[in-house]
Amino acid sequence: MGGIKKVNYIHYGSNKYNIKIFKKIKNRPKFVKPEGGLWASRVETEHGWKDWCITNGYEDELKDYFIFSLTNDAKILTISNCEHLKDLPKNCESCYNFLDFEELSKKYDAIEVLISKDSNLYFELYGWDCDSILIMNPKIIISK
């Protein structure tokens, strides 16, 4: 009877999910992260947001948080090595791995980057500092 175990994610900075304040994904020119969306890490990861905050002296950022999972039909783009970046759309022709998040959000509900699987992703996607997920579709979130 097992089934697939749901992955739980944790978002720091708020103590509950509010879909009303979710902002649509928008590219930022020549920047590796978009505006909008919701950022989180897997609860059980060793290289997530919590660990990054503790290592870098931002423990105060960890006071408020909420845990959530994703709907079964959520379409997640998982990037776990640098090869995965090759064919993804970019938002700038002359820019190195500046992903076109607006284009990606048409096909995927979320993007999960697992730097712990390939440490070179830290440099390829400089600014994605830890294993994290960017939720681009607010309807896939299941609050706990």
PDB file of C-alpha atoms in Angstrom:
ATOM      1  CA  MET A   1       0.000   0.000   0.000  1.00  0.00           C
ATOM      2  CA  GLY A   2       2.892   2.504   0.273  1.00  0.00           C
ATOM      3  CA  GLY A   3       2.459   4.935  -2.584  1.00  0.00           C
ATOM      4  CA  ILE A   4       4.640   7.924  -3.295  1.00  0.00           C
ATOM      5  CA  LYS A   5       5.643   9.987  -0.277  1.00  0.00           C
ATOM      6  CA  LYS A   6       4.777  13.659  -0.672  1.00  0.00           C
ATOM      7  CA  VAL A   7       7.672  16.077  -0.487  1.00  0.00           C
ATOM      8  CA  ASN A   8       7.158  18.848   2.055  1.00  0.00           C
ATOM      9  CA  TYR A   9       8.581  22.292   1.413  1.00  0.00           C
ATOM     10  CA  ILE A  10       9.215  25.144   3.824  1.00  0.00           C
ATOM     11  CA  HIS A  11       8.967  28.861   3.087  1.00  0.00           C
ATOM     12  CA  TYR A  12      10.532  31.336   5.498  1.00  0.00           C
ATOM     13  CA  GLY A  13       9.346  34.903   6.005  1.00  0.00           C
ATOM     14  CA  SER A  14       5.633  34.314   6.608  1.00  0.00           C
ATOM     15  CA  ASN A  15       3.682  32.063   8.941  1.00  0.00           C
ATOM     16  CA  LYS A  16       0.948  31.174   6.430  1.00  0.00           C
ATOM     17  CA  TYR A  17       0.364  30.955   2.713  1.00  0.00           C
ATOM     18  CA  ASN A  18      -1.762  33.728   1.218  1.00  0.00           C
ATOM     19  CA  ILE A  19      -2.583  33.236  -2.449  1.00  0.00           C
ATOM     20  CA  LYS A  20      -3.865  36.839  -2.629  1.00  0.00           C
ATOM     21  CA  ILE A  21      -0.340  38.252  -2.366  1.00  0.00           C
ATOM     22  CA  PHE A  22       1.248  35.809  -4.821  1.00  0.00           C
ATOM     23  CA  LYS A  23       2.883  37.777  -7.644  1.00  0.00           C
ATOM     24  CA  LYS A  24       3.074  36.509 -11.198  1.00  0.00           C
ATOM     25  CA  ILE A  25       6.506  35.546 -12.532  1.00  0.00           C
ATOM     26  CA  LYS A  26       8.284  38.320 -14.399  1.00  0.00           C
ATOM     27  CA  ASN A  27      11.792  38.265 -15.851  1.00  0.00           C
ATOM     28  CA  ARG A  28      14.300  40.780 -14.560  1.00  0.00           C
ATOM     29  CA  PRO A  29      16.617  41.967 -17.328  1.00  0.00           C
ATOM     30  CA  LYS A  30      20.102  40.500 -16.987  1.00  0.00           C
ATOM     31  CA  PHE A  31      19.368  38.906 -13.615  1.00  0.00           C
ATOM     32  CA  VAL A  32      19.409  35.242 -12.657  1.00  0.00           C
ATOM     33  CA  LYS A  33      16.191  35.326 -10.572  1.00  0.00           C
ATOM     34  CA  PRO A  34      12.734  36.578 -11.531  1.00  0.00           C
ATOM     35  CA  GLU A  35      10.310  38.817  -9.695  1.00  0.00           C
ATOM     36  CA  GLY A  36       7.301  37.081  -8.177  1.00  0.00           C
ATOM     37  CA  GLY A  37       6.654  33.491  -7.308  1.00  0.00           C
ATOM     38  CA  LEU A  38       7.247  31.801  -3.988  1.00  0.00           C
ATOM     39  CA  TRP A  39      10.615  30.458  -2.846  1.00  0.00           C
ATOM     40  CA  ALA A  40      11.070  27.453  -0.588  1.00  0.00           C
ATOM     41  CA  SER A  41      13.299  24.458   0.148  1.00  0.00           C
ATOM     42  CA  ARG A  42      12.556  20.846   0.903  1.00  0.00           C
ATOM     43  CA  VAL A  43      11.995  20.440   4.633  1.00  0.00           C
ATOM     44  CA  GLU A  44      14.433  17.531   4.885  1.00  0.00           C
ATOM     45  CA  THR A  45      17.258  18.828   2.681  1.00  0.00           C
ATOM     46  CA  GLU A  46      20.681  19.363   4.234  1.00  0.00           C
ATOM     47  CA  HIS A  47      21.501  22.188   1.829  1.00  0.00           C
ATOM     48  CA  GLY A  48      18.357  24.305   1.995  1.00  0.00           C
ATOM     49  CA  TRP A  49      17.292  27.789   2.890  1.00  0.00           C
ATOM     50  CA  LYS A  50      17.534  27.199   6.654  1.00  0.00           C
ATOM     51  CA  ASP A  51      21.131  26.005   6.430  1.00  0.00           C
ATOM     52  CA  TRP A  52      22.065  28.925   4.183  1.00  0.00           C
ATOM     53  CA  CYS A  53      20.552  31.426   6.644  1.00  0.00           C
ATOM     54  CA  ILE A  54      22.363  29.875   9.624  1.00  0.00           C
ATOM     55  CA  THR A  55      25.694  29.731   7.780  1.00  0.00           C
ATOM     56  CA  ASN A  56      25.393  33.365   6.674  1.00  0.00           C
ATOM     57  CA  GLY A  57      24.089  34.898   9.926  1.00  0.00           C
ATOM     58  CA  TYR A  58      20.437  35.342   8.980  1.00  0.00           C
ATOM     59  CA  GLU A  59      18.870  33.240  11.754  1.00  0.00           C
ATOM     60  CA  ASP A  60      16.254  35.974  12.384  1.00  0.00           C
ATOM     61  CA  GLU A  61      14.812  35.230   8.940  1.00  0.00           C
ATOM     62  CA  LEU A  62      13.786  31.779  10.177  1.00  0.00           C
ATOM     63  CA  LYS A  63      11.237  32.861  12.812  1.00  0.00           C
ATOM     64  CA  ASP A  64       8.175  32.808  10.561  1.00  0.00           C
ATOM     65  CA  TYR A  65       7.567  29.932   8.192  1.00  0.00           C
ATOM     66  CA  PHE A  66       4.951  27.631   6.754  1.00  0.00           C
ATOM     67  CA  ILE A  67       5.106  24.144   5.334  1.00  0.00           C
ATOM     68  CA  PHE A  68       3.354  22.997   2.195  1.00  0.00           C
ATOM     69  CA  SER A  69       3.317  20.256  -0.400  1.00  0.00           C
ATOM     70  CA  LEU A  70       2.373  20.291  -4.069  1.00  0.00           C
ATOM     71  CA  THR A  71      -0.559  18.886  -5.971  1.00  0.00           C
ATOM     72  CA  ASN A  72      -0.011  15.521  -7.651  1.00  0.00           C
ATOM     73  CA  ASP A  73      -0.334  17.052 -11.115  1.00  0.00           C
ATOM     74  CA  ALA A  74       2.244  19.822 -10.528  1.00  0.00           C
ATOM     75  CA  LYS A  75       4.709  20.113 -13.419  1.00  0.00           C
ATOM     76  CA  ILE A  76       8.133  20.626 -11.876  1.00  0.00           C
ATOM     77  CA  LEU A  77      11.301  21.325 -13.837  1.00  0.00           C
ATOM     78  CA  THR A  78      14.109  19.788 -11.775  1.00  0.00           C
ATOM     79  CA  ILE A  79      17.605  21.064 -12.451  1.00  0.00           C
ATOM     80  CA  SER A  80      20.130  18.802 -10.747  1.00  0.00           C
ATOM     81  CA  ASN A  81      23.159  19.274 -13.005  1.00  0.00           C
ATOM     82  CA  CYS A  82      24.584  21.864 -15.375  1.00  0.00           C
ATOM     83  CA  GLU A  83      23.641  19.838 -18.449  1.00  0.00           C
ATOM     84  CA  HIS A  84      19.973  20.527 -17.652  1.00  0.00           C
ATOM     85  CA  LEU A  85      20.558  24.233 -18.366  1.00  0.00           C
ATOM     86  CA  LYS A  86      21.698  23.786 -21.970  1.00  0.00           C
ATOM     87  CA  ASP A  87      18.371  23.747 -23.790  1.00  0.00           C
ATOM     88  CA  LEU A  88      16.323  25.945 -21.470  1.00  0.00           C
ATOM     89  CA  PRO A  89      15.085  29.285 -22.830  1.00  0.00           C
ATOM     90  CA  LYS A  90      17.137  32.329 -21.835  1.00  0.00           C
ATOM     91  CA  ASN A  91      15.841  35.882 -21.371  1.00  0.00           C
ATOM     92  CA  CYS A  92      18.954  37.464 -22.856  1.00  0.00           C
ATOM     93  CA  GLU A  93      20.828  36.271 -25.938  1.00  0.00           C
ATOM     94  CA  SER A  94      24.226  37.493 -24.785  1.00  0.00           C
ATOM     95  CA  CYS A  95      23.724  36.486 -21.143  1.00  0.00           C
ATOM     96  CA  TYR A  96      25.009  33.312 -19.608  1.00  0.00           C
ATOM     97  CA  ASN A  97      22.261  31.213 -17.831  1.00  0.00           C
ATOM     98  CA  PHE A  98      19.667  33.940 -17.310  1.00  0.00           C
ATOM     99  CA  LEU A  99      16.613  31.763 -17.695  1.00  0.00           C
ATOM    100  CA  ASP A 100      13.426  33.000 -19.331  1.00  0.00           C
ATOM    101  CA  PHE A 101      11.112  32.381 -16.389  1.00  0.00           C
ATOM    102  CA  GLU A 102       8.102  33.849 -18.162  1.00  0.00           C
ATOM    103  CA  GLU A 103       8.517  31.293 -20.947  1.00  0.00           C
ATOM    104  CA  LEU A 104       9.237  28.450 -18.517  1.00  0.00           C
ATOM    105  CA  SER A 105       6.107  29.311 -16.506  1.00  0.00           C
ATOM    106  CA  LYS A 106       3.999  28.486 -19.574  1.00  0.00           C
ATOM    107  CA  LYS A 107       5.189  24.872 -19.423  1.00  0.00           C
ATOM    108  CA  TYR A 108       6.077  24.323 -15.746  1.00  0.00           C
ATOM    109  CA  ASP A 109       4.444  25.158 -12.417  1.00  0.00           C
ATOM    110  CA  ALA A 110       7.730  25.239 -10.506  1.00  0.00           C
ATOM    111  CA  ILE A 111      11.491  25.025 -10.932  1.00  0.00           C
ATOM    112  CA  GLU A 112      13.520  23.100  -8.383  1.00  0.00           C
ATOM    113  CA  VAL A 113      17.293  23.550  -8.366  1.00  0.00           C
ATOM    114  CA  LEU A 114      19.313  20.953  -6.476  1.00  0.00           C
ATOM    115  CA  ILE A 115      22.758  22.465  -6.037  1.00  0.00           C
ATOM    116  CA  SER A 116      23.654  19.623  -3.667  1.00  0.00           C
ATOM    117  CA  LYS A 117      23.605  17.253  -6.660  1.00  0.00           C
ATOM    118  CA  ASP A 118      26.040  19.401  -8.709  1.00  0.00           C
ATOM    119  CA  SER A 119      27.951  22.164  -6.913  1.00  0.00           C
ATOM    120  CA  ASN A 120      28.735  23.828 -10.267  1.00  0.00           C
ATOM    121  CA  LEU A 121      25.091  24.909 -10.413  1.00  0.00           C
ATOM    122  CA  TYR A 122      25.970  27.430  -7.707  1.00  0.00           C
ATOM    123  CA  PHE A 123      28.198  29.223 -10.223  1.00  0.00           C
ATOM    124  CA  GLU A 124      26.026  28.600 -13.284  1.00  0.00           C
ATOM    125  CA  LEU A 125      22.969  30.048 -11.537  1.00  0.00           C
ATOM    126  CA  TYR A 126      24.807  32.468  -9.290  1.00  0.00           C
ATOM    127  CA  GLY A 127      22.252  33.745  -6.809  1.00  0.00           C
ATOM    128  CA  TRP A 128      20.533  30.396  -6.317  1.00  0.00           C
ATOM    129  CA  ASP A 129      22.507  29.749  -3.152  1.00  0.00           C
ATOM    130  CA  CYS A 130      20.986  26.489  -1.941  1.00  0.00           C
ATOM    131  CA  ASP A 131      18.650  23.665  -2.882  1.00  0.00           C
ATOM    132  CA  SER A 132      15.412  25.514  -3.528  1.00  0.00           C
ATOM    133  CA  ILE A 133      12.166  25.568  -5.431  1.00  0.00           C
ATOM    134  CA  LEU A 134      10.537  28.512  -7.161  1.00  0.00           C
ATOM    135  CA  ILE A 135       6.767  28.108  -7.310  1.00  0.00           C
ATOM    136  CA  MET A 136       5.456  29.888 -10.408  1.00  0.00           C
ATOM    137  CA  ASN A 137       1.838  28.667 -10.238  1.00  0.00           C
ATOM    138  CA  PRO A 138       0.126  29.421  -6.908  1.00  0.00           C
ATOM    139  CA  LYS A 139      -2.579  26.825  -7.505  1.00  0.00           C
ATOM    140  CA  ILE A 140      -0.223  23.866  -6.946  1.00  0.00           C
ATOM    141  CA  ILE A 141       0.384  24.696  -3.272  1.00  0.00           C
ATOM    142  CA  ILE A 142      -1.288  22.561  -0.612  1.00  0.00           C
ATOM    143  CA  SER A 143      -0.989  24.267   2.791  1.00  0.00           C
ATOM    144  CA  LYS A 144      -0.302  22.049   5.799  1.00  0.00           C
TER     145      LYS A 144
END
